[in-house]
Short mmCIF file of C-alpha atoms in Angstrom, two decimals:
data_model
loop_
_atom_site.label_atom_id
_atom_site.label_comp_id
_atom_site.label_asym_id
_atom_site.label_seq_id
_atom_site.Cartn_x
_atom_site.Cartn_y
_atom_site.Cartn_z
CA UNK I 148 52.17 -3.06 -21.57
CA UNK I 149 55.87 -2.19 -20.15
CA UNK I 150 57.17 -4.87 -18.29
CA UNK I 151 60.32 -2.69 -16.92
CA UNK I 152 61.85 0.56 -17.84
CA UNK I 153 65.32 2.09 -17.95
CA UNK I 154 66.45 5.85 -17.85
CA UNK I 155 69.93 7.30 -17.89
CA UNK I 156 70.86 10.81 -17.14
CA UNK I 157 67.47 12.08 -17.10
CA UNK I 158 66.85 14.61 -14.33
CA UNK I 159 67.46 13.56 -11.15
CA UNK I 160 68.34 9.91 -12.59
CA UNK I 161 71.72 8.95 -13.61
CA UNK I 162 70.94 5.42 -14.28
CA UNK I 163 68.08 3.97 -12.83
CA UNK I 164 65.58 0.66 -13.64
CA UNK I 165 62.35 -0.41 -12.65
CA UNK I 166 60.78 -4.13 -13.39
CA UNK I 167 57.72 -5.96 -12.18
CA UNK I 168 55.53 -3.38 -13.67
CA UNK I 169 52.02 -4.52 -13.22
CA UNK I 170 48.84 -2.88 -14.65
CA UNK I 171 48.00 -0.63 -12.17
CA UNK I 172 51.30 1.07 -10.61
CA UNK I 173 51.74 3.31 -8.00
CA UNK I 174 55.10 5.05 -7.35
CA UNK I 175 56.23 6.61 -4.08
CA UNK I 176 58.63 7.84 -2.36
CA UNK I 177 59.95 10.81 -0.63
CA UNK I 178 60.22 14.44 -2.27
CA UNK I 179 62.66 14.69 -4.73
CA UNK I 180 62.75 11.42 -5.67
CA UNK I 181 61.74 11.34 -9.12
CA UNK I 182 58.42 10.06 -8.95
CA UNK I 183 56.60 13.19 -11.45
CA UNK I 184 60.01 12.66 -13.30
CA UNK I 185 59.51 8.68 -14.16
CA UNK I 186 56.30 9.95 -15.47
CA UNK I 187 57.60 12.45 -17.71
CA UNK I 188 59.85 9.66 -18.42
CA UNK I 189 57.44 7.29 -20.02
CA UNK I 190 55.36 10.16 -21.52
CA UNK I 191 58.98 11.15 -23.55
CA UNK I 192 59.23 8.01 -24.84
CA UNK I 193 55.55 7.02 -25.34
CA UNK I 194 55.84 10.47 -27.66
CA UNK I 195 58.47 8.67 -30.22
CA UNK I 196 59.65 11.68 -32.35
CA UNK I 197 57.49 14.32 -30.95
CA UNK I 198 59.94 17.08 -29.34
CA UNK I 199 56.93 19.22 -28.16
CA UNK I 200 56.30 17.10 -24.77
CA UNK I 201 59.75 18.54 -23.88
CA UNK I 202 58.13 21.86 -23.28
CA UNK I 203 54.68 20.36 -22.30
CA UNK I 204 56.47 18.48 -18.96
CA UNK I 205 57.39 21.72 -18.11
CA UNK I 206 54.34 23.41 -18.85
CA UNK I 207 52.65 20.27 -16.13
CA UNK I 208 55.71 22.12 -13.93
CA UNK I 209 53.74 25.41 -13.85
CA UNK I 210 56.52 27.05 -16.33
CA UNK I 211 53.80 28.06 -19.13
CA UNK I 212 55.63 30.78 -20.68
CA UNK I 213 58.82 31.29 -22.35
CA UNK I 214 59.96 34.67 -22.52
CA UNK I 215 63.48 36.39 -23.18
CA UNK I 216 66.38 36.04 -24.96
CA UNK I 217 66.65 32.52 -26.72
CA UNK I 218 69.82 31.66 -24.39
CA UNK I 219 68.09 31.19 -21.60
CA UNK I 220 64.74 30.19 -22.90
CA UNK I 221 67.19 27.25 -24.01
CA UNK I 222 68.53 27.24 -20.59
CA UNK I 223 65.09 26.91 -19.20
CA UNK I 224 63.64 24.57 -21.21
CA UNK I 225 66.87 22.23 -21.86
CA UNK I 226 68.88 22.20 -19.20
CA UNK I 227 66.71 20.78 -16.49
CA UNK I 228 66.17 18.04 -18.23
CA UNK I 229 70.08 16.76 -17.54
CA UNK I 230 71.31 15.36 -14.36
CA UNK I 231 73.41 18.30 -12.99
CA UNK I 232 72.61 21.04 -15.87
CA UNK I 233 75.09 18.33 -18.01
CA UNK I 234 74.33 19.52 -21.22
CA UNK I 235 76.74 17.09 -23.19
CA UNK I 236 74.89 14.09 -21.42
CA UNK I 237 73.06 11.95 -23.59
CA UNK I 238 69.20 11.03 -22.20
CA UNK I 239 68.45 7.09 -22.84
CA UNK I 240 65.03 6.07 -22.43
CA UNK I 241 64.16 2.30 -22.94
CA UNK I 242 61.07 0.51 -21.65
CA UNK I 243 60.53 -3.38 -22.54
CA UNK I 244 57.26 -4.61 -23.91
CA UNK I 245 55.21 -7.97 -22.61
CA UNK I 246 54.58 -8.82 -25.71
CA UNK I 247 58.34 -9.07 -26.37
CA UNK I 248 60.79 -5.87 -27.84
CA UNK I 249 61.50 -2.94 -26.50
CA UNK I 250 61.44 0.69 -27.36
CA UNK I 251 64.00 3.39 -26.64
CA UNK I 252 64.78 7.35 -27.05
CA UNK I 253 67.64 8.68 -26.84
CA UNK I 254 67.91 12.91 -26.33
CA UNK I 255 70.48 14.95 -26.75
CA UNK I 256 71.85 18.79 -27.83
CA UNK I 257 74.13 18.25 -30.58
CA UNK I 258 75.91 21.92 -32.57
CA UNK I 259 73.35 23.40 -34.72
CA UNK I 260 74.00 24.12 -38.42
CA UNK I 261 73.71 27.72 -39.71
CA UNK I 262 70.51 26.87 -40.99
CA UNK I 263 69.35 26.06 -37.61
CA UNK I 264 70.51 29.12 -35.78
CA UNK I 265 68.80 32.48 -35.39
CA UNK I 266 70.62 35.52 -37.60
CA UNK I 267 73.92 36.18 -35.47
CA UNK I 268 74.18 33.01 -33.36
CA UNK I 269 76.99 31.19 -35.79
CA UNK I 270 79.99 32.87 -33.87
CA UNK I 271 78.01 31.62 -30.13
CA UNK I 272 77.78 27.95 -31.50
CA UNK I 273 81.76 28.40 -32.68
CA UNK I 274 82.67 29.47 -29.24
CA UNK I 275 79.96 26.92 -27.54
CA UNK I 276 77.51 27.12 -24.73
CA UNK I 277 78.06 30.02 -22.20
CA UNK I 278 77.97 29.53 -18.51
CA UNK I 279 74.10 30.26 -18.12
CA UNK I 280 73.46 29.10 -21.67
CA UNK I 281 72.94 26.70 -24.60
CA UNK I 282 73.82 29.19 -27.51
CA UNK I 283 73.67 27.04 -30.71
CA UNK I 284 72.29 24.01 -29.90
CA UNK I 285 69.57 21.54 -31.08
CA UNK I 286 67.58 19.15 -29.06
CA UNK I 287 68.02 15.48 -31.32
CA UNK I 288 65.69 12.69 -30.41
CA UNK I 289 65.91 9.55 -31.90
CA UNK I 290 63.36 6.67 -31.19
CA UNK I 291 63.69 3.01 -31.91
CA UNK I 292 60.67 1.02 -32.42
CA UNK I 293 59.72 -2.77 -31.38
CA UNK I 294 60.31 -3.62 -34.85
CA UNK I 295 63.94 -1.77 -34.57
CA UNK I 296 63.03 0.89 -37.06
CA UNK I 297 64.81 4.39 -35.75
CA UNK I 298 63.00 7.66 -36.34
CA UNK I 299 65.02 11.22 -35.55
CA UNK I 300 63.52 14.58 -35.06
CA UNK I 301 65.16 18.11 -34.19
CA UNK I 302 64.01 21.11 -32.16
CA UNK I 303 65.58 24.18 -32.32
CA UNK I 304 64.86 27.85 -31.35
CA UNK I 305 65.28 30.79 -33.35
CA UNK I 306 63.82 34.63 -33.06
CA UNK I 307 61.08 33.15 -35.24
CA UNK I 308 60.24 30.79 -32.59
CA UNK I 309 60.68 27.31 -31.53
CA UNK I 310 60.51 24.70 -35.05
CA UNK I 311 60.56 20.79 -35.39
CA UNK I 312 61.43 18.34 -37.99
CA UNK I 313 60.23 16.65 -39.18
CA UNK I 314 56.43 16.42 -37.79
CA UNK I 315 56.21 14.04 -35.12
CA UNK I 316 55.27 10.58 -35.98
CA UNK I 317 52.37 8.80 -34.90
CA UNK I 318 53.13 7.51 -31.44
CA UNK I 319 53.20 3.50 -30.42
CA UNK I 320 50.03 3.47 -28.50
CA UNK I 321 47.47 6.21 -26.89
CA UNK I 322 48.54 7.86 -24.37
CA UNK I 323 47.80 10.81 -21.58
CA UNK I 324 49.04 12.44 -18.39
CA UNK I 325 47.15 14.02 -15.79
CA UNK I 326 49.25 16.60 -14.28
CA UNK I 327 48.63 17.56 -10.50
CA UNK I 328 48.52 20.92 -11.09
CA UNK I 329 46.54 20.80 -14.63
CA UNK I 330 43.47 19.12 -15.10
CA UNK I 331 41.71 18.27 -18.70
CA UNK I 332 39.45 21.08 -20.11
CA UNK I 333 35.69 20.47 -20.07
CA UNK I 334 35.67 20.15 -23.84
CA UNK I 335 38.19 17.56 -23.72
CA UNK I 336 35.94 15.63 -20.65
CA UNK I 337 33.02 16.48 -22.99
CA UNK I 338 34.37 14.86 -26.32
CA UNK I 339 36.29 11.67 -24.21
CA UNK I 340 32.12 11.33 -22.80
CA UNK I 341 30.61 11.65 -26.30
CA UNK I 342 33.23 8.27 -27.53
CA UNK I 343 32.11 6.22 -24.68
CA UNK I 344 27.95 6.83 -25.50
CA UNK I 345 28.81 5.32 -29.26
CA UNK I 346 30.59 2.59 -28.06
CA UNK I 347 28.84 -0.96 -29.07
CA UNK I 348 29.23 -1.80 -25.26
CA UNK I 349 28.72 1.32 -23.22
CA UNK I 350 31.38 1.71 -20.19
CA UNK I 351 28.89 2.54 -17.47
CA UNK I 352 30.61 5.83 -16.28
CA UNK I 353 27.32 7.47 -14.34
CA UNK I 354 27.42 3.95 -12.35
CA UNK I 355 30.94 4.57 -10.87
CA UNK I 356 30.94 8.43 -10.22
CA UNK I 357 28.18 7.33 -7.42
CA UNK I 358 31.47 6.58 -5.51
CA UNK I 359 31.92 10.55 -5.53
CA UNK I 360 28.15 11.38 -5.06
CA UNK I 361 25.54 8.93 -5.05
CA UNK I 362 22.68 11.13 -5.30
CA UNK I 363 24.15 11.49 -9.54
CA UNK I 364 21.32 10.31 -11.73
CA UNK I 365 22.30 11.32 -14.91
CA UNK I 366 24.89 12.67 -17.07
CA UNK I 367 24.17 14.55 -20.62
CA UNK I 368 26.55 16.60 -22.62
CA UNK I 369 25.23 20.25 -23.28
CA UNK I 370 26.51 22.57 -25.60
CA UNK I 371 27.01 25.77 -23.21
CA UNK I 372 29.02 28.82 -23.40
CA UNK I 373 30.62 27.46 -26.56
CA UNK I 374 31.58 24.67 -26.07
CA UNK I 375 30.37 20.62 -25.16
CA UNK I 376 30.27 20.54 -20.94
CA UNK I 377 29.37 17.01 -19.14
CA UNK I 378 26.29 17.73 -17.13
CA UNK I 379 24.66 15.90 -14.39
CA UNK I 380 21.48 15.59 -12.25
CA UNK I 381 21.29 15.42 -8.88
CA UNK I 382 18.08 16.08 -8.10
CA UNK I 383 18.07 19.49 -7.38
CA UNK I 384 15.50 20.44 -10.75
CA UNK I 385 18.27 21.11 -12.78
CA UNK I 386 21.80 20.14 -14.21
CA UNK I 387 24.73 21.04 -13.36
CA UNK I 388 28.28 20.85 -14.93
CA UNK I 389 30.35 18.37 -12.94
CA UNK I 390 33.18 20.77 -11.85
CA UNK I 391 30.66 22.36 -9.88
CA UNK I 392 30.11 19.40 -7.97
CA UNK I 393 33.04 19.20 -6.46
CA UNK I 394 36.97 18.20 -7.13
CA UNK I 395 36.41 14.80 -6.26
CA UNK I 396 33.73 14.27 -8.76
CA UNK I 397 35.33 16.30 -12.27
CA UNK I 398 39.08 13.86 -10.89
CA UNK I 399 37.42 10.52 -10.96
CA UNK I 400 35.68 11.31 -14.38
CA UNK I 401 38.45 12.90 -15.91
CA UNK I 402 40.53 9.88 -14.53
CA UNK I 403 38.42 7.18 -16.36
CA UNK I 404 37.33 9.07 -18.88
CA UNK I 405 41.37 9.17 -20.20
CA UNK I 406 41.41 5.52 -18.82
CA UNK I 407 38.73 4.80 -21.41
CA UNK I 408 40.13 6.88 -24.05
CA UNK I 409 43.36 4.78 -23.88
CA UNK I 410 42.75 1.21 -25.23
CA UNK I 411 45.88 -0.48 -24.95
CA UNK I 412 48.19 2.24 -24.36
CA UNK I 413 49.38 3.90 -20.80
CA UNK I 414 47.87 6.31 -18.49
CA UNK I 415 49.95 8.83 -16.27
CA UNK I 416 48.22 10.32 -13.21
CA UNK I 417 50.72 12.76 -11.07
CA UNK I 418 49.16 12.82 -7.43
CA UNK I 419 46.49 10.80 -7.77
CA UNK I 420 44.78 12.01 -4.43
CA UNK I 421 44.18 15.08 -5.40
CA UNK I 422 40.57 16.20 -4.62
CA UNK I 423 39.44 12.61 -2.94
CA UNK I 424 38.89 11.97 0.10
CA UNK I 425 40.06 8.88 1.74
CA UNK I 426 36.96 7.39 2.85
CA UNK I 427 35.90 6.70 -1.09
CA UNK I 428 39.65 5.75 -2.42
CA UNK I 429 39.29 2.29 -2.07
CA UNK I 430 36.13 2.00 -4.33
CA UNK I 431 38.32 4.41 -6.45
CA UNK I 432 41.00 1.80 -7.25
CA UNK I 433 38.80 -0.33 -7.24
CA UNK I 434 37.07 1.57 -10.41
CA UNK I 435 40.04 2.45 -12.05
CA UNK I 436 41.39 -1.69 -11.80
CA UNK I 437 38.40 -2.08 -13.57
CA UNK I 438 38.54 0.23 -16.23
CA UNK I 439 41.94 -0.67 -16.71
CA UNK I 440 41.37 -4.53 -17.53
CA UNK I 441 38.35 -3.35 -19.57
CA UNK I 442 40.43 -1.31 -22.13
CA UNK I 443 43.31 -2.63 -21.60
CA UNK I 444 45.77 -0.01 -20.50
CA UNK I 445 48.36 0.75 -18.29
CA UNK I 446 48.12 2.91 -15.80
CA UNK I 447 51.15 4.68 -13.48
CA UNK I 448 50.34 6.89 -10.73
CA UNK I 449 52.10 8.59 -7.88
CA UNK I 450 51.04 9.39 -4.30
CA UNK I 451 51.95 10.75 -1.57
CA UNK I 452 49.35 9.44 1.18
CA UNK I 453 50.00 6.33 3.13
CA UNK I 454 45.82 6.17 2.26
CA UNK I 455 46.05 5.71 -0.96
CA UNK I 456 48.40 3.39 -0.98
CA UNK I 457 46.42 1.05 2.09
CA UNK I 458 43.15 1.62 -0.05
CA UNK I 459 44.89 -0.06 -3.28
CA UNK I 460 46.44 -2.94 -1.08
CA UNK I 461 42.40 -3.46 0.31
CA UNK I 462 41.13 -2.59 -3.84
CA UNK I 463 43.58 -5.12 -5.07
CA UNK I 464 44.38 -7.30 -2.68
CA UNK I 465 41.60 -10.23 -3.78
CA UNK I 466 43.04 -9.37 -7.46
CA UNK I 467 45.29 -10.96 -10.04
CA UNK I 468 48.49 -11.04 -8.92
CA UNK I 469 49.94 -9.30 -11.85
CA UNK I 470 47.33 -6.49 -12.06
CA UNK I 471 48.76 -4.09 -8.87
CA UNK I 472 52.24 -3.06 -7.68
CA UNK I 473 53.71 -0.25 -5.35
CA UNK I 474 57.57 1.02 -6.24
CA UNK I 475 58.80 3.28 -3.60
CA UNK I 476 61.62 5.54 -4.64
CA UNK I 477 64.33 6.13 -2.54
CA UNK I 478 67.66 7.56 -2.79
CA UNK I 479 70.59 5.25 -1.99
CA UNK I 480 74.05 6.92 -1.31
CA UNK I 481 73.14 9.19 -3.98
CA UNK I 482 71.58 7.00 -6.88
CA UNK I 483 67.80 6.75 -7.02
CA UNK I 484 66.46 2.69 -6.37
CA UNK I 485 63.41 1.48 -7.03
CA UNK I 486 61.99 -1.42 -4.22
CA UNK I 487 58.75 -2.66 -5.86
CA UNK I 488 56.29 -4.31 -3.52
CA UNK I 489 52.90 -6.90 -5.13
CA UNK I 490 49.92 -7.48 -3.18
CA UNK I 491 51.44 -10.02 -0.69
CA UNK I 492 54.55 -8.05 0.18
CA UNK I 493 52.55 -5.07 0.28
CA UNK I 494 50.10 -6.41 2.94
CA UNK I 495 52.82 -7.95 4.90
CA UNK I 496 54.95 -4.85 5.26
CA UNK I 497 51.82 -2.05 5.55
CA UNK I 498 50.87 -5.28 8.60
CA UNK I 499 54.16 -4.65 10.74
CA UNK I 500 53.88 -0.49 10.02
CA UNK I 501 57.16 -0.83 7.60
CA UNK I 502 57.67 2.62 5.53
CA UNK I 503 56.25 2.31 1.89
CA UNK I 504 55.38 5.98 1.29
#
């Protein structure tokens, strides 16, 4: 697990740190803040070498296609990632480990040979990026491992399309984001189900999604339509897929069900409120603590409802001390802070009506 994290001139954060990360962490904070971006954060460096999460984060934006001419496809895809479009900045990424070490990424676009440029680009990387451009450059990662072994990787776009080498390596540990505005397919539900029933000690996932609807009495995965689709029964004389029993219901199993999937590694959730309604988010925490312990994973989540954040104080409050902790994101004269809160502070501020959205 990450015991604290560091970013510089990533997005909205120029130099930035978090510590006292728990298990369990929820980040809030006004809009604009950062909060999605410390996600995408930890999912950059949690990728090592792999330059393709620098388009997925902005795919979990809603920007899913990339048409037009390559300048600003670059300009799109690159840019936003800098504080201030600063395209000569160089993106540090470091996060410490409990278990001792750290691991860091560094990003930036450095000139691109001729054998990384598209036919007739060589004179635009001469002359250098244009005012709505990044003509002739290459995205560079580098990652550094616990054991201080360094990895590097290149992206680059051409008419051909976009390329990367070398593959990406195998990352440090598993690890997934939920998106708000994306949720996991049905296959990938389906398949993360079918792992947990040939486990040697079965997580009990039919158990906890009574916190959604407790009339569920049992899940199966059917082969339909093509593909592997979690089915359940609520006693209506047949099954149906979850998704059409409601948002709540597919969120909490696609929640555990990548909480599962991720023994000792890190799970990112943006909005975690999304399609639950407060009455049943207490239990919810309360569920995902558990799974958390169980395989042994991280999880970071963001929020936007004073709710959520009063049901985790009540889920965790009779908890380990080092399993929860709120970090509410604010800007300070123009630098993002992050004010981190455990259970006792937590309860003591939420008891006098102090501001930790």
């Amino acid at each position: 697990m990450f015991d604290s994290m560091s970013i510089h001139n990533f997005r909205c954060f120029d130099d930035f740190s978090i510590g006292s990360l728990g298990r369990v962490n929820l980040i809030a904070g006004a809009n604009n803040v950062g909060k999605t971006a410390l996600l995408e954060a930890i999912f950059l460096l949690l990728g090592a070498t792999n330059a393709s999460l620098v388009a997925t984060i902005s795919v979990f934006r809603g920007i899913g296609e990339f048409k037009g001419d390559l300048t600003s496809v670059r300009g799109l895809l690159w840019s936003p990632l800098f504080p201030k479009f600063d395209s000569q900045a160089k993106i540090q990424i470091s996060g410490s480990l409990s278990m001792g070490g750290q691991c860091n990424l560094e990003l930036q676009l450095v000139p691109g040979t001729s054998a990384r440029l598209a036919l007739g680009e060589e004179l635009a990387a001469e002359i250098g990026p244009g005012a709505n451009g990044l003509p002739g450059l290459v995205m560079q990662l580098r990652y550094t491992d616990p054991s201080g072994e360094t990895r590097s990787a290149e992206m680059w776009m051409d008419k051909k399309g976009v390329h990367i080498e070398p593959a990406p390596s195998q990352p440090p540990c598993p690890r997934f984001f939920l998106p708000a505005r994306h949720r996991p397919s049905l296959q990938e539900d389906a398949e993360r189900f079918g792992q947990l029933e040939v486990m040697e000690e079965p997580y009990d996932l039919l158990e906890t999604l009574k916190i959604t609807e407790p009339r569920l009495k049992r899940l199966a995965t059917i082969f339909s339509a093509g593909m592997p689709i979690i089915y359940g029964d609520i006693g209506l004389g047949r099954m149906l897929p979850l998704p059409l029993m409601g948002d709540g219901l597919g969120r909490l199993a696609s929640l555990l069900l990548v909480i599962a999937s991720a023994p000792h590694g890190v799970v990112l959730v943006d909005e975690i409120e999304n399609g639950l309604h407060h009455s049943v988010l207490t239990k919810v925490w309360q569920a995902v603590g558990d799974a958390a312990r169980r395989f042994d994973t991280q999880v970071f989540a963001t929020t936007h409802s004073f709710e959520a954040i009063q049901a985790a104080q009540q889920a965790f409050g009779s908890g380990e001390s080092h399993d929860f902790r709120l970090h509410r994101l604010e800007n300070v004269a123009g630098k993002i802070k992050a004010f981190t809160y455990d259970q006792e502070t937590l309860a003591a501020a939420m008891k006098v009506d102090m501001e930790v959205r």
